[in-house]
Structure formats: structure tokens, C-alpha cells
PDB file of C-alpha atoms and ligand atoms in Angstrom:
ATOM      1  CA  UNK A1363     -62.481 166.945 -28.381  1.00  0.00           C
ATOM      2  CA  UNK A1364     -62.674 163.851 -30.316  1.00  0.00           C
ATOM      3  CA  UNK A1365     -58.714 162.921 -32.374  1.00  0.00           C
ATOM      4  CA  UNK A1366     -59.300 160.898 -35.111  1.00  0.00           C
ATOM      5  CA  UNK A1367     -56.025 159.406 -36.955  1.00  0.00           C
ATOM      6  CA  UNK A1368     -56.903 158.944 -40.376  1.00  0.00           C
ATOM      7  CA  UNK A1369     -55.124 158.348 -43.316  1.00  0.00           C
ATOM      8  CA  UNK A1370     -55.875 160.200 -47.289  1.00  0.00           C
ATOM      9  CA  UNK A1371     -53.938 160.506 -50.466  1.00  0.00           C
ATOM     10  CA  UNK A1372     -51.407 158.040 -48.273  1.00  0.00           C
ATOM     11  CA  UNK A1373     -50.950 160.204 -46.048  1.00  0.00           C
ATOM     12  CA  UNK A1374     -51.776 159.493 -42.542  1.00  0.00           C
ATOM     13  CA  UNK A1375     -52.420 162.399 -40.084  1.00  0.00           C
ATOM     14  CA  UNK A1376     -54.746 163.141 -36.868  1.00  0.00           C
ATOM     15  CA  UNK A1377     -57.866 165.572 -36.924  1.00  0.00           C
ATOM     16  CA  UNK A1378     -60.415 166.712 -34.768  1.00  0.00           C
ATOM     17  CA  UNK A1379     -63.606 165.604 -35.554  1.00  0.00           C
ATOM     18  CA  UNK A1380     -66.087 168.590 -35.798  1.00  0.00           C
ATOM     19  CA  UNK A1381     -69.633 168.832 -37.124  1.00  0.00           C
ATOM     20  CA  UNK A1382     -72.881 166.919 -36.921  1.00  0.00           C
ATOM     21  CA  UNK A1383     -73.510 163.404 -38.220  1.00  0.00           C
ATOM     22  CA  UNK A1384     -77.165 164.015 -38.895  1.00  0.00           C
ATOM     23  CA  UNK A1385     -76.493 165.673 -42.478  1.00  0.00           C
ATOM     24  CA  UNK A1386     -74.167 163.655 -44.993  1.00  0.00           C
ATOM     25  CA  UNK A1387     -70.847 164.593 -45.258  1.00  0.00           C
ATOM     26  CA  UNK A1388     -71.512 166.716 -41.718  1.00  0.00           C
ATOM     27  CA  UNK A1389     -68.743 165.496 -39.893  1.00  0.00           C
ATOM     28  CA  UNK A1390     -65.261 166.825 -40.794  1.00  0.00           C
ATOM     29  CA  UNK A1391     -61.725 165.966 -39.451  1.00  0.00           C
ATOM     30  CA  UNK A1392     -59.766 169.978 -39.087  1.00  0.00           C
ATOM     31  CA  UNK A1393     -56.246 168.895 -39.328  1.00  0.00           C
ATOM     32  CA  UNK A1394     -53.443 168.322 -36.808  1.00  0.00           C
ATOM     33  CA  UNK A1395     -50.473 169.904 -36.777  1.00  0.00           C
ATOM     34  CA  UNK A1396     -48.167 167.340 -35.563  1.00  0.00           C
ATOM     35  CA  UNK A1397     -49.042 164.437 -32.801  1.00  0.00           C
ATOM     36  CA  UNK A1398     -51.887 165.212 -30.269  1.00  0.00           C
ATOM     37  CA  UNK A1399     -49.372 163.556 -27.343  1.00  0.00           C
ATOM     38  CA  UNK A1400     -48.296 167.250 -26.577  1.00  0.00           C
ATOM     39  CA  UNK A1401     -49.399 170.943 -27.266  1.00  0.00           C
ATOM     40  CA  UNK A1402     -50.991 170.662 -30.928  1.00  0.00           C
ATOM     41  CA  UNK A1403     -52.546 173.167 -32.901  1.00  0.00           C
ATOM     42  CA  UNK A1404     -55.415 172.358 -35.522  1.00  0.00           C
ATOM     43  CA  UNK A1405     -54.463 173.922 -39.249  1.00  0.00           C
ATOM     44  CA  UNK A1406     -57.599 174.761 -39.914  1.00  0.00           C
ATOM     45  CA  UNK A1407     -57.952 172.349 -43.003  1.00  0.00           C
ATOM     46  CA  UNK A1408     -60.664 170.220 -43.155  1.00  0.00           C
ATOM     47  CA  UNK A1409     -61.962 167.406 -44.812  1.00  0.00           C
ATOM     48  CA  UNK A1410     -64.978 165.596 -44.672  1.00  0.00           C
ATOM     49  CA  UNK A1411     -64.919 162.078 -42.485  1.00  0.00           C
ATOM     50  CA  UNK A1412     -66.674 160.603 -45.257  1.00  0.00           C
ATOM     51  CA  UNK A1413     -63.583 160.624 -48.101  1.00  0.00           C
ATOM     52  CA  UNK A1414     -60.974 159.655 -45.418  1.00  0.00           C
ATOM     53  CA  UNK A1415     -60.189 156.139 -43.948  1.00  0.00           C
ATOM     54  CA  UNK A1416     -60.338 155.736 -39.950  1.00  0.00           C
ATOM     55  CA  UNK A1417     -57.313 154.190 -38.441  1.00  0.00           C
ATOM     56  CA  UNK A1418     -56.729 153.092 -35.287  1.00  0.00           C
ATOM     57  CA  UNK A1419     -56.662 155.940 -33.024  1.00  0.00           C
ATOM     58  CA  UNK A1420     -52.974 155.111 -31.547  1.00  0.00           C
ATOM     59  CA  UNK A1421     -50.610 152.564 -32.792  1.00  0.00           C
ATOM     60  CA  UNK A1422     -49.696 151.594 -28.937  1.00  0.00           C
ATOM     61  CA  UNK A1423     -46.122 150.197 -28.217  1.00  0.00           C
ATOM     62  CA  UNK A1424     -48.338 147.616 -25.829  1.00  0.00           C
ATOM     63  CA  UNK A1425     -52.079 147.284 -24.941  1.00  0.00           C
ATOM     64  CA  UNK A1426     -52.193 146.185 -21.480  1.00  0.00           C
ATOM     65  CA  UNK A1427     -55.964 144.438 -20.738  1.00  0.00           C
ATOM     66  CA  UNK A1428     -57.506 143.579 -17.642  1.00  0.00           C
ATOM     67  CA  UNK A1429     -59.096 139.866 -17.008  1.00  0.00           C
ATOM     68  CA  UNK A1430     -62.749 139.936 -14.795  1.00  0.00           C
ATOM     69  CA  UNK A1431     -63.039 143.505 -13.712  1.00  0.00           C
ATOM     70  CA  UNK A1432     -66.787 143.170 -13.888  1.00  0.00           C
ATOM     71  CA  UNK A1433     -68.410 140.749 -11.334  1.00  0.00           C
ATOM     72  CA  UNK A1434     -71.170 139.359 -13.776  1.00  0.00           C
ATOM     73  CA  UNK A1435     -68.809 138.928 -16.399  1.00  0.00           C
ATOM     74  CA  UNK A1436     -66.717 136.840 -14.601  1.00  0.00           C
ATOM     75  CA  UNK A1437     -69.441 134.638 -13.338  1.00  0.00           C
ATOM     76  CA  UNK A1438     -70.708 134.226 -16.697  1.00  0.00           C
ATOM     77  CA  UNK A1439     -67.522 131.963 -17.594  1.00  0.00           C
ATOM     78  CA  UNK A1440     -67.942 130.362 -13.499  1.00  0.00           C
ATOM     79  CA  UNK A1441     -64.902 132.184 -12.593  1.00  0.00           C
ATOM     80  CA  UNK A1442     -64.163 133.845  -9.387  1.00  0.00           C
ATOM     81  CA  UNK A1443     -63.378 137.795  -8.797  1.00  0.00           C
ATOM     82  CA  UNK A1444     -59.057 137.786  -8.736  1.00  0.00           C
ATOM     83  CA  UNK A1445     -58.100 139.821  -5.694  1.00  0.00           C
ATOM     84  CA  UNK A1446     -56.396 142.404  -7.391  1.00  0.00           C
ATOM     85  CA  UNK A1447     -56.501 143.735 -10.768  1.00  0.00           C
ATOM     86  CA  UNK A1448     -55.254 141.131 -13.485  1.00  0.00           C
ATOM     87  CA  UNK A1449     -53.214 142.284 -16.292  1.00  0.00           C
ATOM     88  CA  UNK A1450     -52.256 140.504 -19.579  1.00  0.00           C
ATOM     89  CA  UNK A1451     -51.029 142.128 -23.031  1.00  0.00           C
ATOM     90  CA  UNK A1452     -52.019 142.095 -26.382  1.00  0.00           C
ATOM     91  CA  UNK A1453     -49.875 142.738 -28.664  1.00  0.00           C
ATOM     92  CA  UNK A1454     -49.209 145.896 -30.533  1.00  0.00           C
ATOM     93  CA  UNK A1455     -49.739 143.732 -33.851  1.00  0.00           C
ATOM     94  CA  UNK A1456     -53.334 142.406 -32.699  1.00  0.00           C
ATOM     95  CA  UNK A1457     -54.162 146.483 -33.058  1.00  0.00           C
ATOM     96  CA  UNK A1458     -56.776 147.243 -35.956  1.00  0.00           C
ATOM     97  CA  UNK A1459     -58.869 150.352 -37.066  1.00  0.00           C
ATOM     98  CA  UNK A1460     -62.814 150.899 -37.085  1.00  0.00           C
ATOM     99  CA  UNK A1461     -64.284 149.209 -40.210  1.00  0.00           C
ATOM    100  CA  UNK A1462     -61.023 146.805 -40.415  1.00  0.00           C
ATOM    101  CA  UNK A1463     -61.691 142.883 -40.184  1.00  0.00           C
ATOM    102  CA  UNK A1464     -61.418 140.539 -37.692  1.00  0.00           C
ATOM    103  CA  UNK A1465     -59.874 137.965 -39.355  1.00  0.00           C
ATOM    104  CA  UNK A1466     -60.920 134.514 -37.628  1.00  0.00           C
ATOM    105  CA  UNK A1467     -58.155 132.591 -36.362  1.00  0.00           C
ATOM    106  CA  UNK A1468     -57.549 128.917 -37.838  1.00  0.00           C
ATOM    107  CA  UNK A1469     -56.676 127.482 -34.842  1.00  0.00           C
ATOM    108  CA  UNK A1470     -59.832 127.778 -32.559  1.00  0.00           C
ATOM    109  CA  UNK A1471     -63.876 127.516 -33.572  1.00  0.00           C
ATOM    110  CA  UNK A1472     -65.199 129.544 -30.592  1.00  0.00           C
ATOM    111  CA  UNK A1473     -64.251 133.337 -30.895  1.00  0.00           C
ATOM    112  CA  UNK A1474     -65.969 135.628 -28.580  1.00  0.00           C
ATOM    113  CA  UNK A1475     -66.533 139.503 -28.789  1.00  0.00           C
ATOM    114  CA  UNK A1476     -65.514 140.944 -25.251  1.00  0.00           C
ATOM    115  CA  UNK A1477     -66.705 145.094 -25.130  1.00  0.00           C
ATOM    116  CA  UNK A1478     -64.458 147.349 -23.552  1.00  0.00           C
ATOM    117  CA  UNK A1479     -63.636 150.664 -22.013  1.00  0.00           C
ATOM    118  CA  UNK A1480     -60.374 151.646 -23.637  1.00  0.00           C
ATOM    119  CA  UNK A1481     -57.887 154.210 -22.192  1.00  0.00           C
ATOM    120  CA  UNK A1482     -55.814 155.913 -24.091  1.00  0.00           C
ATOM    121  CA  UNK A1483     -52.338 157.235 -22.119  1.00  0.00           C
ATOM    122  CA  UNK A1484     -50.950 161.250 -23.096  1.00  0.00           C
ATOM    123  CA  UNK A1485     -47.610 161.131 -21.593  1.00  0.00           C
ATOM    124  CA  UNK A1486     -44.730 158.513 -20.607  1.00  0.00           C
ATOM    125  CA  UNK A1487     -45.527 157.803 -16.950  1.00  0.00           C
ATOM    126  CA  UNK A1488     -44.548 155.314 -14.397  1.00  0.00           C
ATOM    127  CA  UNK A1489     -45.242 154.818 -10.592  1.00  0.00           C
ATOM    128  CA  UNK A1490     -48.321 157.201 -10.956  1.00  0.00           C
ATOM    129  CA  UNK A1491     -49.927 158.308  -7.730  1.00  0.00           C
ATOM    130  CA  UNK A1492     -53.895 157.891  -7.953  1.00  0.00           C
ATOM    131  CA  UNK A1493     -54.345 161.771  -7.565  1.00  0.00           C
ATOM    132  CA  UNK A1494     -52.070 162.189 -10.699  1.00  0.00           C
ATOM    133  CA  UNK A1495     -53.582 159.737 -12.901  1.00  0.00           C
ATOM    134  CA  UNK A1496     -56.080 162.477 -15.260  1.00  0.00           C
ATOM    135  CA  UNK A1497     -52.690 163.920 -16.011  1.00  0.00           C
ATOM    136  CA  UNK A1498     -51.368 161.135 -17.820  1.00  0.00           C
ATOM    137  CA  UNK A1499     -54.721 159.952 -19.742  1.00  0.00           C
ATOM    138  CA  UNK A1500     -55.260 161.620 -22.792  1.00  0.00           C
ATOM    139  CA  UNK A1501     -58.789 160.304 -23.427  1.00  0.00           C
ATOM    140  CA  UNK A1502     -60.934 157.466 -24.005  1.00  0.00           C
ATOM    141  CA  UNK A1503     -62.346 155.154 -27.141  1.00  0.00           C
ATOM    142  CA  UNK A1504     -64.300 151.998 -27.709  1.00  0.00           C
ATOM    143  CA  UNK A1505     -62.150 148.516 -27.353  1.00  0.00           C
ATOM    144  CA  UNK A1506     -62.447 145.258 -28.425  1.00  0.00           C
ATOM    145  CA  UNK A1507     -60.890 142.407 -26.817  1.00  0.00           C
ATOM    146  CA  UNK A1508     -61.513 139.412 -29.321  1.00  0.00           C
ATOM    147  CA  UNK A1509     -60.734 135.915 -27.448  1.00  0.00           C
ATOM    148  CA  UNK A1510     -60.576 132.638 -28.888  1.00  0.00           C
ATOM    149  CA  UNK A1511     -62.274 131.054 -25.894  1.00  0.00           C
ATOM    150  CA  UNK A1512     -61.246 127.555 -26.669  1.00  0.00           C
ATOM    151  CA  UNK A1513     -57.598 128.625 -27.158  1.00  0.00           C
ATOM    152  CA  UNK A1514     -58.180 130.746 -23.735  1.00  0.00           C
ATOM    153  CA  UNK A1515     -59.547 127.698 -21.780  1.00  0.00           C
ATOM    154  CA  UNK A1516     -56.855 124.621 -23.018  1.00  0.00           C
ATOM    155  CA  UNK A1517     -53.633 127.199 -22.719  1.00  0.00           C
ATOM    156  CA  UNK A1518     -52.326 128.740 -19.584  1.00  0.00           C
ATOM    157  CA  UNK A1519     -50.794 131.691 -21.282  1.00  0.00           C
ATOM    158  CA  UNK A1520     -53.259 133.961 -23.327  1.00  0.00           C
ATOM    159  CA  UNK A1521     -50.947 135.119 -25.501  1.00  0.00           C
ATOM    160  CA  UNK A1522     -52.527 133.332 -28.430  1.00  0.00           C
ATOM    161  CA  UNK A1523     -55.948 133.194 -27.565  1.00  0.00           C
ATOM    162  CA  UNK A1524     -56.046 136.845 -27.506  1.00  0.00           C
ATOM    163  CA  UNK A1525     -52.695 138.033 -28.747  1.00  0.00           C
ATOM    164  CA  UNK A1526     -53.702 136.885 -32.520  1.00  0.00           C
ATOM    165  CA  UNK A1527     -53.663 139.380 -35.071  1.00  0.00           C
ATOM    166  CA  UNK A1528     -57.083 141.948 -35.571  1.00  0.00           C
ATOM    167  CA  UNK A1529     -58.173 140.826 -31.839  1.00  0.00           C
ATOM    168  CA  UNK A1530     -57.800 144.340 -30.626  1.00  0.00           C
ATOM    169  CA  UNK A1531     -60.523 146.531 -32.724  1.00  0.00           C
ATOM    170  CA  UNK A1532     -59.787 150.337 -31.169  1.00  0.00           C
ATOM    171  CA  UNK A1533     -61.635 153.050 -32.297  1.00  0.00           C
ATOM    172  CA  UNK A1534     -63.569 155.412 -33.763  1.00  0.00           C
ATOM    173  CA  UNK A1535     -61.407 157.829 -32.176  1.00  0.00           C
ATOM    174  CA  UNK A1536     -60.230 159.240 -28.898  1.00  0.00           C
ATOM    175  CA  UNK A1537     -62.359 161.197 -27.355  1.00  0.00           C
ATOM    176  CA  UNK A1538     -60.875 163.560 -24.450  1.00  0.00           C
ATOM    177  CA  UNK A1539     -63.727 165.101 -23.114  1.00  0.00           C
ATOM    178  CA  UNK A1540     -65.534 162.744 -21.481  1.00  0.00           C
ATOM    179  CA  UNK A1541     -66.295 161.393 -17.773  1.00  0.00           C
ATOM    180  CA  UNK A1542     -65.584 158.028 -17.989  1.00  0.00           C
ATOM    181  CA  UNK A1543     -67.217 157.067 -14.543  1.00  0.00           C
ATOM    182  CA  UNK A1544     -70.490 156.047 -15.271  1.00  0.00           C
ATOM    183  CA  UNK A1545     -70.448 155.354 -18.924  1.00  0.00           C
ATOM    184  CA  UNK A1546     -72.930 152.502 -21.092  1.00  0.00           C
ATOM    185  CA  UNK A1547     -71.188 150.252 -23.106  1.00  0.00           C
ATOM    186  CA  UNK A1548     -73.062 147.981 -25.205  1.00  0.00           C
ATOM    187  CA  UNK A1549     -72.190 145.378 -27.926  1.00  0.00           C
ATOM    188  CA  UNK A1550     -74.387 144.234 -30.399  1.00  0.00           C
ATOM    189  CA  UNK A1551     -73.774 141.506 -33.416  1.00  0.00           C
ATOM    190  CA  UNK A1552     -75.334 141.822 -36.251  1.00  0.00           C
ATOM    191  CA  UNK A1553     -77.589 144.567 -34.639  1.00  0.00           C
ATOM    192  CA  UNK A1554     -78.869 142.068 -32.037  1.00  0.00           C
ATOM    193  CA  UNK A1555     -77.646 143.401 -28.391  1.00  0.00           C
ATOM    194  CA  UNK A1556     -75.791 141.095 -26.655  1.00  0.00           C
ATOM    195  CA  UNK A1557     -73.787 143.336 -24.025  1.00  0.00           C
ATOM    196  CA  UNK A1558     -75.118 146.055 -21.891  1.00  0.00           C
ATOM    197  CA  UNK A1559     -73.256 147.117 -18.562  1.00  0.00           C
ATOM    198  CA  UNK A1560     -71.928 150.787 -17.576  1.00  0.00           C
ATOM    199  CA  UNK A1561     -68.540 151.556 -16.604  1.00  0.00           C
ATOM    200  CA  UNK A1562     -69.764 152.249 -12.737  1.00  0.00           C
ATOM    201  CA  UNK A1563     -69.506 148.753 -12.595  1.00  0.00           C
ATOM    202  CA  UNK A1564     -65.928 147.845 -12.926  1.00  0.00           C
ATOM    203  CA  UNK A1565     -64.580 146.417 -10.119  1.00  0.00           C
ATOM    204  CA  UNK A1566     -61.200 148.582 -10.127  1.00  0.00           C
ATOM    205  CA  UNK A1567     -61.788 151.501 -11.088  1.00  0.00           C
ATOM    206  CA  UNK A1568     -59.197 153.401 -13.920  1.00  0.00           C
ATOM    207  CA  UNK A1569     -57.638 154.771 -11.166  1.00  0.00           C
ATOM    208  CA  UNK A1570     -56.833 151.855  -9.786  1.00  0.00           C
ATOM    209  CA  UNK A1571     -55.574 150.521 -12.603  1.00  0.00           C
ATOM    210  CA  UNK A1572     -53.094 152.958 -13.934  1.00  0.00           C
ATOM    211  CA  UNK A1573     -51.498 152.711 -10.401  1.00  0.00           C
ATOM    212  CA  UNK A1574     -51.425 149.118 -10.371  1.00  0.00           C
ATOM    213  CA  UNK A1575     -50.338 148.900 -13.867  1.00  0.00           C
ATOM    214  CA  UNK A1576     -47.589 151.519 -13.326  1.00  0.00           C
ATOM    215  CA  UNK A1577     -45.741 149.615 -10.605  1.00  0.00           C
ATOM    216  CA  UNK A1578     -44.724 147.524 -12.489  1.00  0.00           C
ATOM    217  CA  UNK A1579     -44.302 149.033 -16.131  1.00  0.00           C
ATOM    218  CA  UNK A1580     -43.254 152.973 -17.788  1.00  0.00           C
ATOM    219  CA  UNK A1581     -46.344 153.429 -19.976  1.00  0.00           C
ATOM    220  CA  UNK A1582     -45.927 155.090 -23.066  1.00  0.00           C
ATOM    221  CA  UNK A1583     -47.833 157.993 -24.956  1.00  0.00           C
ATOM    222  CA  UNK A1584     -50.572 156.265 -27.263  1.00  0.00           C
ATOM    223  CA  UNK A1585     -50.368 152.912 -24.833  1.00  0.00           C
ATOM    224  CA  UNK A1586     -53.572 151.291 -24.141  1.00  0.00           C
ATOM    225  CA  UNK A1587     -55.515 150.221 -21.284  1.00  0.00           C
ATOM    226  CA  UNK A1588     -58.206 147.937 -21.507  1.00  0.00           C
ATOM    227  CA  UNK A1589     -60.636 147.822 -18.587  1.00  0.00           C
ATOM    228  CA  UNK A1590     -62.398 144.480 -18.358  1.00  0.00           C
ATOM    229  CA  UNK A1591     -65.810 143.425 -20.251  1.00  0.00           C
ATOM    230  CA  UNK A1592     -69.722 143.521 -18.575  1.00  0.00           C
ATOM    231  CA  UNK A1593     -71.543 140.299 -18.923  1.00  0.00           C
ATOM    232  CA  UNK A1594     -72.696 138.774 -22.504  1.00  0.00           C
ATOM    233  CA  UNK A1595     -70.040 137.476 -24.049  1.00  0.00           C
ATOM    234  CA  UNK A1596     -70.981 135.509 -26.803  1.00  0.00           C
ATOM    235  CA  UNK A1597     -69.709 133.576 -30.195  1.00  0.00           C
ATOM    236  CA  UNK A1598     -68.741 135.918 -33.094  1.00  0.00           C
ATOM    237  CA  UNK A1599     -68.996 133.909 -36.483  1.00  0.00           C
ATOM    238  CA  UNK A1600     -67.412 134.595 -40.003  1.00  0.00           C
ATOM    239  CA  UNK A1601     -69.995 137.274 -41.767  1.00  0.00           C
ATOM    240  CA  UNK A1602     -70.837 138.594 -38.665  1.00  0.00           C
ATOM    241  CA  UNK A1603     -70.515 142.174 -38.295  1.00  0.00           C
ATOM    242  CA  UNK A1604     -70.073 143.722 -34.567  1.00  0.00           C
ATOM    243  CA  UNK A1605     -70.248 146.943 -32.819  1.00  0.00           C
ATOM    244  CA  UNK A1606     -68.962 148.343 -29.674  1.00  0.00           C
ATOM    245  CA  UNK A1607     -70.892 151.577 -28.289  1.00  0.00           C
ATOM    246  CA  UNK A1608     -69.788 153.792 -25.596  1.00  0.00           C
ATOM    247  CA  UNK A1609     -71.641 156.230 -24.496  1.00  0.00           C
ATOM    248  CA  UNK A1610     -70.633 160.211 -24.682  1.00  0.00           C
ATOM    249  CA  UNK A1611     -67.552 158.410 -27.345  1.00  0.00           C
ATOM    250  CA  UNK A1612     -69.125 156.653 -30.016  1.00  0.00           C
ATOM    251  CA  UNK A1613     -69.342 153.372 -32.023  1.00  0.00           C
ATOM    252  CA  UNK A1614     -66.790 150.785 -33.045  1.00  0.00           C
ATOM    253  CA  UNK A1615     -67.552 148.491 -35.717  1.00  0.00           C
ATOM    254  CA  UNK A1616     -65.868 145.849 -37.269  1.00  0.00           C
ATOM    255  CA  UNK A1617     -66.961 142.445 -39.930  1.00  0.00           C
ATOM    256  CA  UNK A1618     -65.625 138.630 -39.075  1.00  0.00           C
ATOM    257  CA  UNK A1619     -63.921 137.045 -42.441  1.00  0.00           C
ATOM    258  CA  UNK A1620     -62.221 133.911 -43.195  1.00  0.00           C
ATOM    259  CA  UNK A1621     -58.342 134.222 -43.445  1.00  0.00           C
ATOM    260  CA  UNK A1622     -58.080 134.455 -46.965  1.00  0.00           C
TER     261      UNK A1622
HETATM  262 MG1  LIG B2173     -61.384 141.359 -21.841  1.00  0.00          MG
END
């Protein structure tokens, strides 16, 4: 099932996404009855995608992102492989929908598009075992983690360089369905490809990373977990318009402006 939060009329509300996109107004949201984090019914009230606006998918009370879990990606930038997985947070203010901007920081002149496997947690969880960890995942959608490279490079923390706000693009929606194993995840700017890797090659795998994580920290339902980048990195400019595609989930895009 794909969720979709959405809002219309100002209301805001999850669906399920039903339908084909290969006919306008094809795909519909069928309304949820309450919050998809526990037993949910669909109303059976639909509305097309097309008259709604896409939110993010979860407002998360923390989006906890993992540095060089793909070996190429890491060399890319001449770093080395950390030993075990390496977690940093953005914050839940650096959260924005699909179609929202990325607004481009004043402070830095090198901002970088990073693609990204996102996990999306069900249930409040903590100390998970590994053979536990499908219970507490509710599904899966398309994650951006915008850096300001320069900021990255000249400041030991990261909590600027990729803390700032509309440097976590999550969307379209959550899809629960899915195998996320062996996945391809591209991004592409301004339709050009510039990232192409599959999920296969993560270094720790989700697994891995829900029990590390989980040592250390109670995740919460609608928290995030992003999984690390494949090589191609690259510069995102103002005007620039980028999308993050994940296979068997969909696309995520999002336009660079100048803080206004
Ligand atoms: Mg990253």
C-alpha cells in the first residue's frame, strides 16, 4: 500500500494511493480514517491526487541519517569506510514535502543533493533485536539529504551543514509493500542522471541499523531513518530542479530557490 499525507480544503489527512498514473486524474488518495501508525481503516472517499497537495509523508519527532554507508560514495569525497554505522540527525524542522523548495542556504555556495533510502518507523521501539526489526518499520519512501558541503567540510558538527531548514525532502509517500533489499535509487538534476546505485549496496544493511540506532535511542512512530547515499554527489544550484527515484516506491522531486 502506498500512505500519502496530503492536505485539501485545509485539512490535512492520509490516503491510500490507488489507481493508475497513465490516465490523468488516474491516481486517487481513498481516505484514512485516523493515523496509519496503528489498525486504520480506509473511508472509502476518494479524491483525485491531482486537486490535493502532497505533504511530507510523516512529520518525524527526529530523522536520524547515516554518514558513508556506501563504499563508492565515501571514496568519492576521499573518505574512509567508519567501522560501524555513523549516525547524525537532522532536524525535524529541515523536513519538507514532494514539490516543496529547497531553499539555498546563505551561508555556504556548494550545496550537494545526497539520494537516499528512507525508512519510515510504525511503532515506538527501542533495543530492537535484528529478527524483530520488520515489526517496527512501517514502510519505505524516497529521501533527500541536502548538505552544504563547504559548511560540512570547515565545521566538526553537521548540524548546520545539513540540519538547515528544507534539507530533508521526504516523499512522495510511504510505501509499505515493498522489499527494500535490492532496490535502484537514482538522482537526476534537471533530468540529467547523476546518481545510480541499488540498495544491495549499503554497507549496513537496515537491519543493522535499526539495532544500532536503537541502543542508543526509543524511536518513535513516523521517525525517520536515512540510509546513506551511492556515489554521484554533485552541486545543486538555485533553478535547479531535482528528483530522487526509488524503485518499486516512486519519485521525489523538489526546485532550488533563493531565500526570498
Ligand atoms: Mg547522506
Amino acid at each position: 500500500m502506498r500512505i500519502a499525507r496530503f492536505s485539501i480544503d485545509g485539512n490535512v489527512a492520509f490516503g491510500a494511493v490507488e489507481g493508475t498514473d497513465s490516465v490523468p486524474d488516474g491516481l486517487v488518495l481513498d481516505i484514512i480514517k485516523g493515523v496509519p501508525f496503528a489498525e486504520f481503516e480506509l473511508s472509502g472517499t476518494k479524491v483525485p491526487l491531482s486537486k490535493v497537495r502532497l505533504l511530507p509523508p510523516v512529520l518525524p519527532s527526529k530523522v536520524v541519517a547515516i554518514g558513508r554507508n556506501y563504499a563508492e560514495h565515501a571514496a568519492e569525497l576521499g573518505n574512509e569506510v567508519p567501522p560501524s554505522p555513523w549516525a547524525f540527525f537532522k532536524p525535524s524542522t529541515s523536513v519538507v514535502g514532494p514539490g516543496d523548495p529547497i531553499v539555498y542556504p546563505t551561508f555556504s555556495s556548494e550545496v550537494h543533493h545526497e539520494a537516499e533510502l528512507a525508512v519510515v518507523i510504525g511503532r515506538m521501539c527501542r533495543e530492537v533485536p535484528r529478527e524483530r526489526v520488520k515489526d517496527v518499520i512501517l514502510g519505505y519512501t524516497c529521501g533527500n539529504d541536502v548538505t552544504a558541503r563547504d559548511t560540512q567540510r570547515a565545521e566538526k558538527q553537521w548540524a548546520r551543514a545539513k540540519g538547515f531548514d528544507s534539507s530533508c525532502p521526504l516523499g512522495p509517500w510511504i510505501e509499505t509493500g515493498v522489499d527494500p533489499s535490492d532496490l535502484a535509487i537514482t538522482a537526476t538534476v534537471n533530468g540529467e542522471l547523476r546518481q545510480a546505485g541499488r540498495t544491495s549496496q549499503m554497507i549496513n544493511s537496515i537491519e543493522d541499523l535499526i539495532v544500532n540506532i536503537t541502543e542508543a535511542m526509543t524511536l518513535l512512530p513516523g521517525d525517520v531513518i536515512l540510509t546513506g547515499t551511492p556515489a554521484g554527489v554533485g552541486p545543486l544550484n538555485v533553478g535547479d530542479e531535482v528528483a530522487v527515484t526509488i524503485e518499486g516506491i516512486g519519485t521525489l522531486t523538489n526546485k532550488v530557490i533563493k531565500r526570498g
